[in-house]
PDB file of C-alpha atoms in Angstrom:
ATOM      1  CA  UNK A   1     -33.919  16.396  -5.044  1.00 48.00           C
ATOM      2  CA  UNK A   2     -30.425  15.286  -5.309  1.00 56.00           C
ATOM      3  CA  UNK A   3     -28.469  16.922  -7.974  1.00 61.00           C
ATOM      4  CA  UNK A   4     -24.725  15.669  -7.131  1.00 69.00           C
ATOM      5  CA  UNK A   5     -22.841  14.124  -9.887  1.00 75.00           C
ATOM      6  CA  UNK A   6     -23.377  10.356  -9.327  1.00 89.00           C
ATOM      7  CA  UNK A   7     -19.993   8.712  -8.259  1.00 93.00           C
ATOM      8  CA  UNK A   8     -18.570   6.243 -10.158  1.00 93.00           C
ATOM      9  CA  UNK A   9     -17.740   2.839  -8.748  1.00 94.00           C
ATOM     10  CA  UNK A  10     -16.465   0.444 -11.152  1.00 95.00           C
ATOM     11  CA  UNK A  11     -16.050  -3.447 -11.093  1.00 96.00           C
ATOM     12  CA  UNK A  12     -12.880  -4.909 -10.512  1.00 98.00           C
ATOM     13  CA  UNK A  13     -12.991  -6.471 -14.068  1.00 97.00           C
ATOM     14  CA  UNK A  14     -13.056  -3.038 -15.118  1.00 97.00           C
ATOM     15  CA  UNK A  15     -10.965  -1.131 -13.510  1.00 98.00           C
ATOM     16  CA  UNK A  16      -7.450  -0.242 -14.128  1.00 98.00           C
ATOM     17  CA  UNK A  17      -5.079  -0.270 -11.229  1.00 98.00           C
ATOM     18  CA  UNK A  18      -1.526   0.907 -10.320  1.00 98.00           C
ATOM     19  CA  UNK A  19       0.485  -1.010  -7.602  1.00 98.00           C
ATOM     20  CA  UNK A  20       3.025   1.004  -6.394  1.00 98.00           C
ATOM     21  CA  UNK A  21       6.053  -1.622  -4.929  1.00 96.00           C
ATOM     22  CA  UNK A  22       4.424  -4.294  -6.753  1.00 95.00           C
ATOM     23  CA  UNK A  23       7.591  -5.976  -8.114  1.00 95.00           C
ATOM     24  CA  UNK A  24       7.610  -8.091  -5.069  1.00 92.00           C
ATOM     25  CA  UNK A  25       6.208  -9.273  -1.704  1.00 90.00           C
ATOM     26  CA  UNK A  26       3.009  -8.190  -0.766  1.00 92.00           C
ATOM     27  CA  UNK A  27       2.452  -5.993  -3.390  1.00 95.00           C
ATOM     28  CA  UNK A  28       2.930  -8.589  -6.069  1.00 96.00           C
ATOM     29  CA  UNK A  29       0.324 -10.926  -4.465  1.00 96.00           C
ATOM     30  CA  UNK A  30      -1.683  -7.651  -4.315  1.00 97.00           C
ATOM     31  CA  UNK A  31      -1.552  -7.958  -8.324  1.00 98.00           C
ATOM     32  CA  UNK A  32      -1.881 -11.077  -8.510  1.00 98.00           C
ATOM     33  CA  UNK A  33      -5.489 -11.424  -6.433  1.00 98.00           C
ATOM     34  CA  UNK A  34      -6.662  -8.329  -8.508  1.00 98.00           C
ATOM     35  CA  UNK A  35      -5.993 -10.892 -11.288  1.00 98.00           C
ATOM     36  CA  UNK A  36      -7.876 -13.495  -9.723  1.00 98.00           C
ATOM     37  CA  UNK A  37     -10.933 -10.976  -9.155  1.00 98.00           C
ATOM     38  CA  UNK A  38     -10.891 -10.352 -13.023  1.00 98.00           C
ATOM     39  CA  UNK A  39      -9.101  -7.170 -13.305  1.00 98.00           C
ATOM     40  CA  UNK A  40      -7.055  -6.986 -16.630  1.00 98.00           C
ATOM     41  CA  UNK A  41      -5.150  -3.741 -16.306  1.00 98.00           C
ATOM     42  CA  UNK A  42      -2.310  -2.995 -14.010  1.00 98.00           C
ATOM     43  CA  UNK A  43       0.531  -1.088 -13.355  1.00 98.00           C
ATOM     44  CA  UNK A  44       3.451  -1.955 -11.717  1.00 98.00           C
ATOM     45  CA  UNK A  45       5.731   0.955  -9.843  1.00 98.00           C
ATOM     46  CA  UNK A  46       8.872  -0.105  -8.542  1.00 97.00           C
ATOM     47  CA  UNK A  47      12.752   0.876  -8.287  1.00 95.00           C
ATOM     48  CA  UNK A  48      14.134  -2.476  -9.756  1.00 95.00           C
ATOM     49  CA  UNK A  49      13.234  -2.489 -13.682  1.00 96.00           C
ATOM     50  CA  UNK A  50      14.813  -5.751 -14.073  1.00 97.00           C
ATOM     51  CA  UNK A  51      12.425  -6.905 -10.917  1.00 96.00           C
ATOM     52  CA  UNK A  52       9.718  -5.371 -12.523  1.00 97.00           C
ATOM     53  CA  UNK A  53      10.010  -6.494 -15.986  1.00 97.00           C
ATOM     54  CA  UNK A  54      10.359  -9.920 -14.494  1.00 98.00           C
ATOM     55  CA  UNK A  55       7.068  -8.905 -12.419  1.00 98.00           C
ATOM     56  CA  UNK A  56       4.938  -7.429 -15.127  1.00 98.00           C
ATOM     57  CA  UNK A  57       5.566 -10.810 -17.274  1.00 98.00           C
ATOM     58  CA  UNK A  58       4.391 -12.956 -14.407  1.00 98.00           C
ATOM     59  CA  UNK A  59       1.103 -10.760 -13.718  1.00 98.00           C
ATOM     60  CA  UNK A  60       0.515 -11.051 -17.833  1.00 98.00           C
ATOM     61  CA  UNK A  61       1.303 -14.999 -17.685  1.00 98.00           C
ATOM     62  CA  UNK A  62      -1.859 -15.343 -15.222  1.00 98.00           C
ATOM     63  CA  UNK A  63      -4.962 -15.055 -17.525  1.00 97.00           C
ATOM     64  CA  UNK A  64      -5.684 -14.652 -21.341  1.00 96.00           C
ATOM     65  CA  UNK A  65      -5.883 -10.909 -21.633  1.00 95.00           C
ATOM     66  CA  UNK A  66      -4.275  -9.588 -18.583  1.00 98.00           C
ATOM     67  CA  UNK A  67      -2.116  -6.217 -19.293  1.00 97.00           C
ATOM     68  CA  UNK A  68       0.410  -4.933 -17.297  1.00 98.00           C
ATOM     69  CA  UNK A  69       2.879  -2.802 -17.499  1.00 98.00           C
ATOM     70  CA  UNK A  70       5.745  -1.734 -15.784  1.00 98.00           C
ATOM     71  CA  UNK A  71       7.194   1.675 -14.815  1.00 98.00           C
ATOM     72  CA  UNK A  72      10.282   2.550 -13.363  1.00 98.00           C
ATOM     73  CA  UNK A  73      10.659   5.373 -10.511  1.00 97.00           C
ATOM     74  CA  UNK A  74      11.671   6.385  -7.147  1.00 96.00           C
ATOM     75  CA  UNK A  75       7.835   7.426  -5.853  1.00 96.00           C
ATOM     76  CA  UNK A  76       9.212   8.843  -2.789  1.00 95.00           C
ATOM     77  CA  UNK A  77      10.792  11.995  -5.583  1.00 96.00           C
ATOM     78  CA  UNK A  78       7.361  13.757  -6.397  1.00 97.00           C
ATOM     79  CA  UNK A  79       8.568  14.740  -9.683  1.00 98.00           C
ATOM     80  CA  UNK A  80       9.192  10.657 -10.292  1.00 98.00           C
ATOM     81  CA  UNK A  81       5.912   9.736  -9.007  1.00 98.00           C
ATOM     82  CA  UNK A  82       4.132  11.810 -11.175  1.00 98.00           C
ATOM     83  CA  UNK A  83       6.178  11.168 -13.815  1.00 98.00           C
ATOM     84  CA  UNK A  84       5.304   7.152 -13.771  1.00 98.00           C
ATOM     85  CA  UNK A  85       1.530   7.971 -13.201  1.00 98.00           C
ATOM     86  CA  UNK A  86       1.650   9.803 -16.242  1.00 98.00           C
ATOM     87  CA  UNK A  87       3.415   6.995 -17.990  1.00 98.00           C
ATOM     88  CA  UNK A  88       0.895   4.103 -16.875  1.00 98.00           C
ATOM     89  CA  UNK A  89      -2.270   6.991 -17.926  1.00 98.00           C
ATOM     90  CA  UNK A  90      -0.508   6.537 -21.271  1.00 98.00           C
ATOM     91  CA  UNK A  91      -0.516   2.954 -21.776  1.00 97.00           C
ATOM     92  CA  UNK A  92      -3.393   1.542 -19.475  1.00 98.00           C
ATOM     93  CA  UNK A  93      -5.431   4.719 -18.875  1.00 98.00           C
ATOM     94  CA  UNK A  94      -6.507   6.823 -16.164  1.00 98.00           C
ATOM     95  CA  UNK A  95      -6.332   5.097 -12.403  1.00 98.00           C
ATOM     96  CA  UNK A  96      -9.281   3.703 -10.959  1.00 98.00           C
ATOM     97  CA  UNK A  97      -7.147   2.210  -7.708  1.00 98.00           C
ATOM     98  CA  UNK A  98      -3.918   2.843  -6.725  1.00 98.00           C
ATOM     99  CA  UNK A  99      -2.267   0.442  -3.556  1.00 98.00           C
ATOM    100  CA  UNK A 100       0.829   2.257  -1.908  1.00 98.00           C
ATOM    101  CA  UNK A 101       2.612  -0.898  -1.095  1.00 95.00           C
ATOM    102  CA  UNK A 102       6.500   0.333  -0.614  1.00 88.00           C
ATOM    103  CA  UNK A 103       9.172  -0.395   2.263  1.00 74.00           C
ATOM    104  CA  UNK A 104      12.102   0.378   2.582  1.00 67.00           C
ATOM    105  CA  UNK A 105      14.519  -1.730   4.455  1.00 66.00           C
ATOM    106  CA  UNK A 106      14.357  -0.800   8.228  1.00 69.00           C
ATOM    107  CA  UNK A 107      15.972  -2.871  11.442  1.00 74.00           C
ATOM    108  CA  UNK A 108      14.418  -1.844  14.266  1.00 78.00           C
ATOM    109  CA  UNK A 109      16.459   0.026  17.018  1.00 82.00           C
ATOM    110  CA  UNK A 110      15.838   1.409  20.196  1.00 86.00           C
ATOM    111  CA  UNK A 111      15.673   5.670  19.510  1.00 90.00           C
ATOM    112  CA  UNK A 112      18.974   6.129  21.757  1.00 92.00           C
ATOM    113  CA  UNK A 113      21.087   4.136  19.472  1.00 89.00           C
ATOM    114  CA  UNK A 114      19.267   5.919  16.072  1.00 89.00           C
ATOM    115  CA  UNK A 115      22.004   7.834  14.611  1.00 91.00           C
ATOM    116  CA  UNK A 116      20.234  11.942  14.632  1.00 93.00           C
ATOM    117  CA  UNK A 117      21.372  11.697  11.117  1.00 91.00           C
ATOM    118  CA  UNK A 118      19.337   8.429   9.972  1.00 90.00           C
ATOM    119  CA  UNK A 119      15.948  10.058  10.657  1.00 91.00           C
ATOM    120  CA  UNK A 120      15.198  11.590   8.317  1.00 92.00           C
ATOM    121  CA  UNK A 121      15.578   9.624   5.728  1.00 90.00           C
ATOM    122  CA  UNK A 122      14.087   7.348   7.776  1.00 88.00           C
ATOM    123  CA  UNK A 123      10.700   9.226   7.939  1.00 91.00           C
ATOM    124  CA  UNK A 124      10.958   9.776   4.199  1.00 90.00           C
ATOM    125  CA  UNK A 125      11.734   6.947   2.974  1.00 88.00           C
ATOM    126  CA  UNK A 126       9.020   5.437   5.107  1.00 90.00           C
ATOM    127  CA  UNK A 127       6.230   8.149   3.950  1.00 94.00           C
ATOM    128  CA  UNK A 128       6.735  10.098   1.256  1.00 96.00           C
ATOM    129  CA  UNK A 129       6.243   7.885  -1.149  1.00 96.00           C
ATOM    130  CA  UNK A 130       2.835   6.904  -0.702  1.00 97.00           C
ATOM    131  CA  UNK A 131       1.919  10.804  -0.496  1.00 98.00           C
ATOM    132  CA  UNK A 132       3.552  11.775  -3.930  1.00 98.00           C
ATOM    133  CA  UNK A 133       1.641   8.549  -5.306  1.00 98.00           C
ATOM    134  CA  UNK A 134      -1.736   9.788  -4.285  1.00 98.00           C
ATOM    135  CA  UNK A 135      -1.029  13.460  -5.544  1.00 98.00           C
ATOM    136  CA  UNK A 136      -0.062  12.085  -8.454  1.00 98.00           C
ATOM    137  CA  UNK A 137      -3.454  10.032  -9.189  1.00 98.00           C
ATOM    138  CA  UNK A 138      -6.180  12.267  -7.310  1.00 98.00           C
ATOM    139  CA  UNK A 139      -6.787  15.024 -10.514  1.00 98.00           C
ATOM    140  CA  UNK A 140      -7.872  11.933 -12.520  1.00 98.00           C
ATOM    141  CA  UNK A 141      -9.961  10.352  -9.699  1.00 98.00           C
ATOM    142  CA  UNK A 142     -11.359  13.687  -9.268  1.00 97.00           C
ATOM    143  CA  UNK A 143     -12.634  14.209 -12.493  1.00 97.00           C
ATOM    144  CA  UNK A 144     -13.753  10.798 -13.130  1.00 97.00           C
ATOM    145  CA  UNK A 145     -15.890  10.891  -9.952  1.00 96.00           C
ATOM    146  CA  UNK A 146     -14.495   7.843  -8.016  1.00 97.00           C
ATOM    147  CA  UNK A 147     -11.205   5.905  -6.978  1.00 98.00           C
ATOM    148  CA  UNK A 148     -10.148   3.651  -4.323  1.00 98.00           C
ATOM    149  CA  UNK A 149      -6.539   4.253  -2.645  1.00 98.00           C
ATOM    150  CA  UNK A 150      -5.227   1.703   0.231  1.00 98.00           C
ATOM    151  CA  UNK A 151      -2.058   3.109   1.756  1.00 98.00           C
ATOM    152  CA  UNK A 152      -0.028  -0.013   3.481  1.00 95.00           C
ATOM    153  CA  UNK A 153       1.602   0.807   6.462  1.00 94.00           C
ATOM    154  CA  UNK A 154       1.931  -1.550   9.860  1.00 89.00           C
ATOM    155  CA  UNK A 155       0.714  -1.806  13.195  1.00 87.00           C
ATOM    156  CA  UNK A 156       3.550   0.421  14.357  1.00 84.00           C
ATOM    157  CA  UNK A 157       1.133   3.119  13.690  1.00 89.00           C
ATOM    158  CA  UNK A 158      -0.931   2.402  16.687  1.00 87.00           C
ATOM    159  CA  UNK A 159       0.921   0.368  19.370  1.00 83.00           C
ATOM    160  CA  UNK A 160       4.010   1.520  20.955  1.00 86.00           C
ATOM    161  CA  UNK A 161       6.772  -0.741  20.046  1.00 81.00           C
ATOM    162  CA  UNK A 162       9.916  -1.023  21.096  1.00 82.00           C
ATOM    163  CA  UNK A 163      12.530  -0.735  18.253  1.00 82.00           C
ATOM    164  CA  UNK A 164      10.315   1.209  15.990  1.00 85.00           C
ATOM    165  CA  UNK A 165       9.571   4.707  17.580  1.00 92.00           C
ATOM    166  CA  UNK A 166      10.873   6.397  14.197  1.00 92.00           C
ATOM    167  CA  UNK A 167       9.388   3.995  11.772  1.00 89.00           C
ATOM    168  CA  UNK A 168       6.066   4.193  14.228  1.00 90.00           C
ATOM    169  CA  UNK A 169       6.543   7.919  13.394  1.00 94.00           C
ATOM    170  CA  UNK A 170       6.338   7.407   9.805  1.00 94.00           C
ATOM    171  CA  UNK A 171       3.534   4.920  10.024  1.00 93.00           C
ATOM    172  CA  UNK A 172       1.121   7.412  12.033  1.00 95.00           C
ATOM    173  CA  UNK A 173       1.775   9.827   9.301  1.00 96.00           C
ATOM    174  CA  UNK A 174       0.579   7.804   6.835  1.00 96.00           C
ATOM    175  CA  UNK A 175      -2.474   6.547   8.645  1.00 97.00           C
ATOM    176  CA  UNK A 176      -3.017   9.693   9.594  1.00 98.00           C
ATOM    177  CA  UNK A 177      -3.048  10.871   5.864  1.00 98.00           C
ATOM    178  CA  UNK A 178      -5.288   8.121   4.653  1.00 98.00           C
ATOM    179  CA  UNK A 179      -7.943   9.567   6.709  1.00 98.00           C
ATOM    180  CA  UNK A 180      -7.097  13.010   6.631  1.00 98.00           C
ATOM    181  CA  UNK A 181      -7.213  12.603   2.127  1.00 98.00           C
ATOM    182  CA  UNK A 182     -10.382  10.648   3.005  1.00 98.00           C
ATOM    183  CA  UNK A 183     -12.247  13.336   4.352  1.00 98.00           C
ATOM    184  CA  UNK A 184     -11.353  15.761   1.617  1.00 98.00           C
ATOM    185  CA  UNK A 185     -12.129  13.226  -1.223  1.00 98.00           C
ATOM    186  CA  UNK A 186     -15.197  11.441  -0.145  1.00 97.00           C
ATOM    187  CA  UNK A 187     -17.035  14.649  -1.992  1.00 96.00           C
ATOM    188  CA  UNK A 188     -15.343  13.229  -5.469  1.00 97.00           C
ATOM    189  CA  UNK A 189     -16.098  10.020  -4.499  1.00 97.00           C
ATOM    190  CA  UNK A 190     -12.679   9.097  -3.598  1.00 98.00           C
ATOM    191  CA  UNK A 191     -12.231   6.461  -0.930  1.00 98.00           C
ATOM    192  CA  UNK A 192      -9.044   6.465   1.014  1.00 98.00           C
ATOM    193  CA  UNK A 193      -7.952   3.474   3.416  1.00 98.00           C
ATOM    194  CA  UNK A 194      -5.275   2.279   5.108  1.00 98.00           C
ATOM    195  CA  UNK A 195      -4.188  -1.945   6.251  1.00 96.00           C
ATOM    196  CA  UNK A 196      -1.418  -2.061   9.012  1.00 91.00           C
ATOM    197  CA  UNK A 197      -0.408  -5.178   9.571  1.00 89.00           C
ATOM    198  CA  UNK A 198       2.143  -6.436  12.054  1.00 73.00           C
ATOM    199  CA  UNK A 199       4.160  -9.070  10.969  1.00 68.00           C
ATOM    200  CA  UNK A 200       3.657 -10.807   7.612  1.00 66.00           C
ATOM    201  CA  UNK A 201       5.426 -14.123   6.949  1.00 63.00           C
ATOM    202  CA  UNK A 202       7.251 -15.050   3.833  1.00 56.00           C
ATOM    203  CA  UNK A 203       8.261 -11.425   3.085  1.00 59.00           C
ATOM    204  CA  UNK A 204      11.969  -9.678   3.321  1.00 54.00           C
ATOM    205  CA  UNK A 205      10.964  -7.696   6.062  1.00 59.00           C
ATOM    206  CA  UNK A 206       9.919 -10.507   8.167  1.00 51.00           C
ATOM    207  CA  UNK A 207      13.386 -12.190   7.434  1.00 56.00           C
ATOM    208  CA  UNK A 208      15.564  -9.059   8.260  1.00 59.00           C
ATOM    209  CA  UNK A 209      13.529  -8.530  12.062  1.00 57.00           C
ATOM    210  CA  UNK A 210      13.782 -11.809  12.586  1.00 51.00           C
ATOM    211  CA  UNK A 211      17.658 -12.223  11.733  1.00 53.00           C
ATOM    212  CA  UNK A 212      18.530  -9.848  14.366  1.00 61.00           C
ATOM    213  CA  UNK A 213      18.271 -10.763  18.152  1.00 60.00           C
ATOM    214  CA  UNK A 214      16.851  -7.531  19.394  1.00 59.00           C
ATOM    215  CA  UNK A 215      14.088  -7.709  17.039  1.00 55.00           C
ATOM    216  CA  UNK A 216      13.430 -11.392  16.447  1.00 57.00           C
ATOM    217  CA  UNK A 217      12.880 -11.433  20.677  1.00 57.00           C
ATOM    218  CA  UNK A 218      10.084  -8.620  20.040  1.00 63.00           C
ATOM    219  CA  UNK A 219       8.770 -10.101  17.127  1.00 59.00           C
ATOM    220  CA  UNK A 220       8.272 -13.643  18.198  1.00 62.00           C
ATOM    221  CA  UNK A 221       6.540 -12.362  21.263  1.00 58.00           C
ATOM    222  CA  UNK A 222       4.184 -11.012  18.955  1.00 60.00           C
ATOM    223  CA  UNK A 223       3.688 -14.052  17.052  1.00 57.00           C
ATOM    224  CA  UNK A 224       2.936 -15.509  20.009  1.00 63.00           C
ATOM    225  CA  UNK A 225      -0.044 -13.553  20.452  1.00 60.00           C
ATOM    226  CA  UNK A 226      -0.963 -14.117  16.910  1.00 58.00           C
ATOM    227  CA  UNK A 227      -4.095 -16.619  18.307  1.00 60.00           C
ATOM    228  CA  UNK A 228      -5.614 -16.738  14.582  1.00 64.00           C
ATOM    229  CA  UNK A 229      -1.914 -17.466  12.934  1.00 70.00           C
ATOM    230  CA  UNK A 230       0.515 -14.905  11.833  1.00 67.00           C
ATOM    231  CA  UNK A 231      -0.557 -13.094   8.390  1.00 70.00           C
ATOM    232  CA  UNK A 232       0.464 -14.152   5.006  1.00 82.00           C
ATOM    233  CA  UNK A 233       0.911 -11.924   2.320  1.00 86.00           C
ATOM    234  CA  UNK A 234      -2.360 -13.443   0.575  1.00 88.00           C
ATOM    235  CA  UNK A 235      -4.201 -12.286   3.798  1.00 91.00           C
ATOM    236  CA  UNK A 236      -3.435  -8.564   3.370  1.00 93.00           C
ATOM    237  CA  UNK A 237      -4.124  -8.917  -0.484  1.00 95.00           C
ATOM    238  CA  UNK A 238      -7.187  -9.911  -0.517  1.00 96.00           C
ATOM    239  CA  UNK A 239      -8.137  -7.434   2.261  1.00 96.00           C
ATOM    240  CA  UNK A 240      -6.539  -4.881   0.003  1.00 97.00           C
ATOM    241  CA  UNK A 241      -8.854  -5.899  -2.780  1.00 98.00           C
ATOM    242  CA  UNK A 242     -11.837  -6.084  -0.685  1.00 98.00           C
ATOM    243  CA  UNK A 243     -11.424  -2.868   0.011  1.00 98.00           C
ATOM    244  CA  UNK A 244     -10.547  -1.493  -3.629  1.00 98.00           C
ATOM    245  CA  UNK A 245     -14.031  -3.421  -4.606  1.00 98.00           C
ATOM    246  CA  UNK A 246     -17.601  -2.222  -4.930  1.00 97.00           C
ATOM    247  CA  UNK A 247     -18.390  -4.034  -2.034  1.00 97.00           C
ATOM    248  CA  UNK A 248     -16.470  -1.707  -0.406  1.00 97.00           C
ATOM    249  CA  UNK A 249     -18.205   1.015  -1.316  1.00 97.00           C
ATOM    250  CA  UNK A 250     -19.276   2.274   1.648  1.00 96.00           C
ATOM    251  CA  UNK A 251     -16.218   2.500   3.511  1.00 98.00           C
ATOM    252  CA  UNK A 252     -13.464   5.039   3.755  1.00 98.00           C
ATOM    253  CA  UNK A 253     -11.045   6.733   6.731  1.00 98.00           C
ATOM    254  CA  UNK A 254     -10.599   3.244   7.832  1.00 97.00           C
ATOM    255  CA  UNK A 255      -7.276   1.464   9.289  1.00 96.00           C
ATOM    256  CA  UNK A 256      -7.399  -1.891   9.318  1.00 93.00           C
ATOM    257  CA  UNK A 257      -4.841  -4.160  11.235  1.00 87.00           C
ATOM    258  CA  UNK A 258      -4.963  -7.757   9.942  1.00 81.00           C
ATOM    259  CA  UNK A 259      -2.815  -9.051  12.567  1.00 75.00           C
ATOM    260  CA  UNK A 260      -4.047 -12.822  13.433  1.00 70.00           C
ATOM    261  CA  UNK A 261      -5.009 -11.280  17.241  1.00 67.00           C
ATOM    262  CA  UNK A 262      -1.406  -9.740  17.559  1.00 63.00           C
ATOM    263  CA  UNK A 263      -3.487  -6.728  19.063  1.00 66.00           C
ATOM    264  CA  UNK A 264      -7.286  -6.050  19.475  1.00 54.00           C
ATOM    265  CA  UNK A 265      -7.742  -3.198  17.637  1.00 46.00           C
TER     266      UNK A 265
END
């Protein structure tokens, strides 16, 4: 006999989910493809609160019935990031998924010319933030027997690349927490994932690598390799909301590079 609570996996139509750096980029199309699965309550984390406001009315503007609000924080302060979560509980109700979808701005730069003094803000800047975001959320996943989490990171995690040996740094450590939380929270029915992609068109960050020589050499090399076209951020969305669904259900620990071919693994 099996006498484990049973875990709770929620529809996407009804389940309430916080995008943390979804003002913009990726992590606004995240929000906007939850809208498009039927979800009708987010939250939207970000720095910016004139970005965000501007944000939050877009995500509302998409369907009759749609609520989202906005809350204003530095996540990578863990005093911040628990202070929005508690906000959004307030107004939308406990998490059911939370996507970890902040950058910060990064050139890459061979480790010899990385000033000692850049790195670590570099690694916490790069990190942190997705950490405090899932301490923030897990009591309430924990009690209400399930959650999803997808931590966004990048290919630098696995692959050696020239340019990015800190930010690779800071990307391992957050793959390497995705599966590390995963194993401690599959028992509360927690799933924790993580999607690195490598580069993703029509975002800042592909603008500022490719504005630089050094980089944009690397970089379109990479494209090159790219044999199934160079991601979009609507390709890592709806990956990201596969994976928040119940047809994901199954699946936890995982890192998932959706990189066109860029690298086989």
């Amino acid at each position: 006999m099996n006498d484990k609570p049973e875990i709770r996996v929620p529809n996407l139509a009804e389940s309430t989910v916080y995008i943390a750096g979804g003002t913009s980029g990726v992590g606004l199309e995240v929000a906007c493809r939850f809208v498009a699965a039927g979800t009708q309550r987010l939250g939207l984390v970000g720095r910016n609160a004139e970005r965000g406001e501007k944000a939050a009315d877009h995500i509302r503007s998409l369907a009759p019935g749609v609520w989202c609000l906005f809350a204003a924080g530095d996540a990578n302060d863990p005093a911040e990031a628990g202070r929005v979560c508690a906000e959004l509980r307030d107004g939308l109700g406990p998490a059911d998924i939370l996507v970890n979808s902040m950058t910060a701005a990064y050139s890459p730069r061979l480790f010899h010319d990385t000033c000692p003094e850049d790195v670590p803000t570099i690694l916490m800047q790069q990190a942190l933030g997705p950490m405090n975001m899932c301490r923030a959320v897990l009591p309430d996943m924990r009690a209400q027997r399930g959650g999803a989490i997808v931590n966004i990171a990048s290919d630098a995690a696995k692959w050696p690349t020239p340019g990015e040996t800190v930010l690779g740094a800071a990307m391992a450590a957050i793959v390497t927490f995705s599966r590390t939380l995963a194993m401690e929270a599959k028992r509360d029915g927690v799933r924790v994932n993580a999607v690195t992609p490598s580069l993703i068109r029509d975002t800042g960050a592909h603008e500022r690598v490719m504005s630089e020589p050094f980089s944009a050499k690397l970089f379109e090399k990479a494209a090159r390799a790219a044999s199934l076209g160079v991601a979009e951020p609507v390709d890592v969305a709806d990956l990201i909301v596969f994976l928040c669904s119940p047809q994901a259900r199954r699946v936890t620990g995982q890192a998932v590079s959706p990189n066109g071919g860029i690298s086989a693994g």
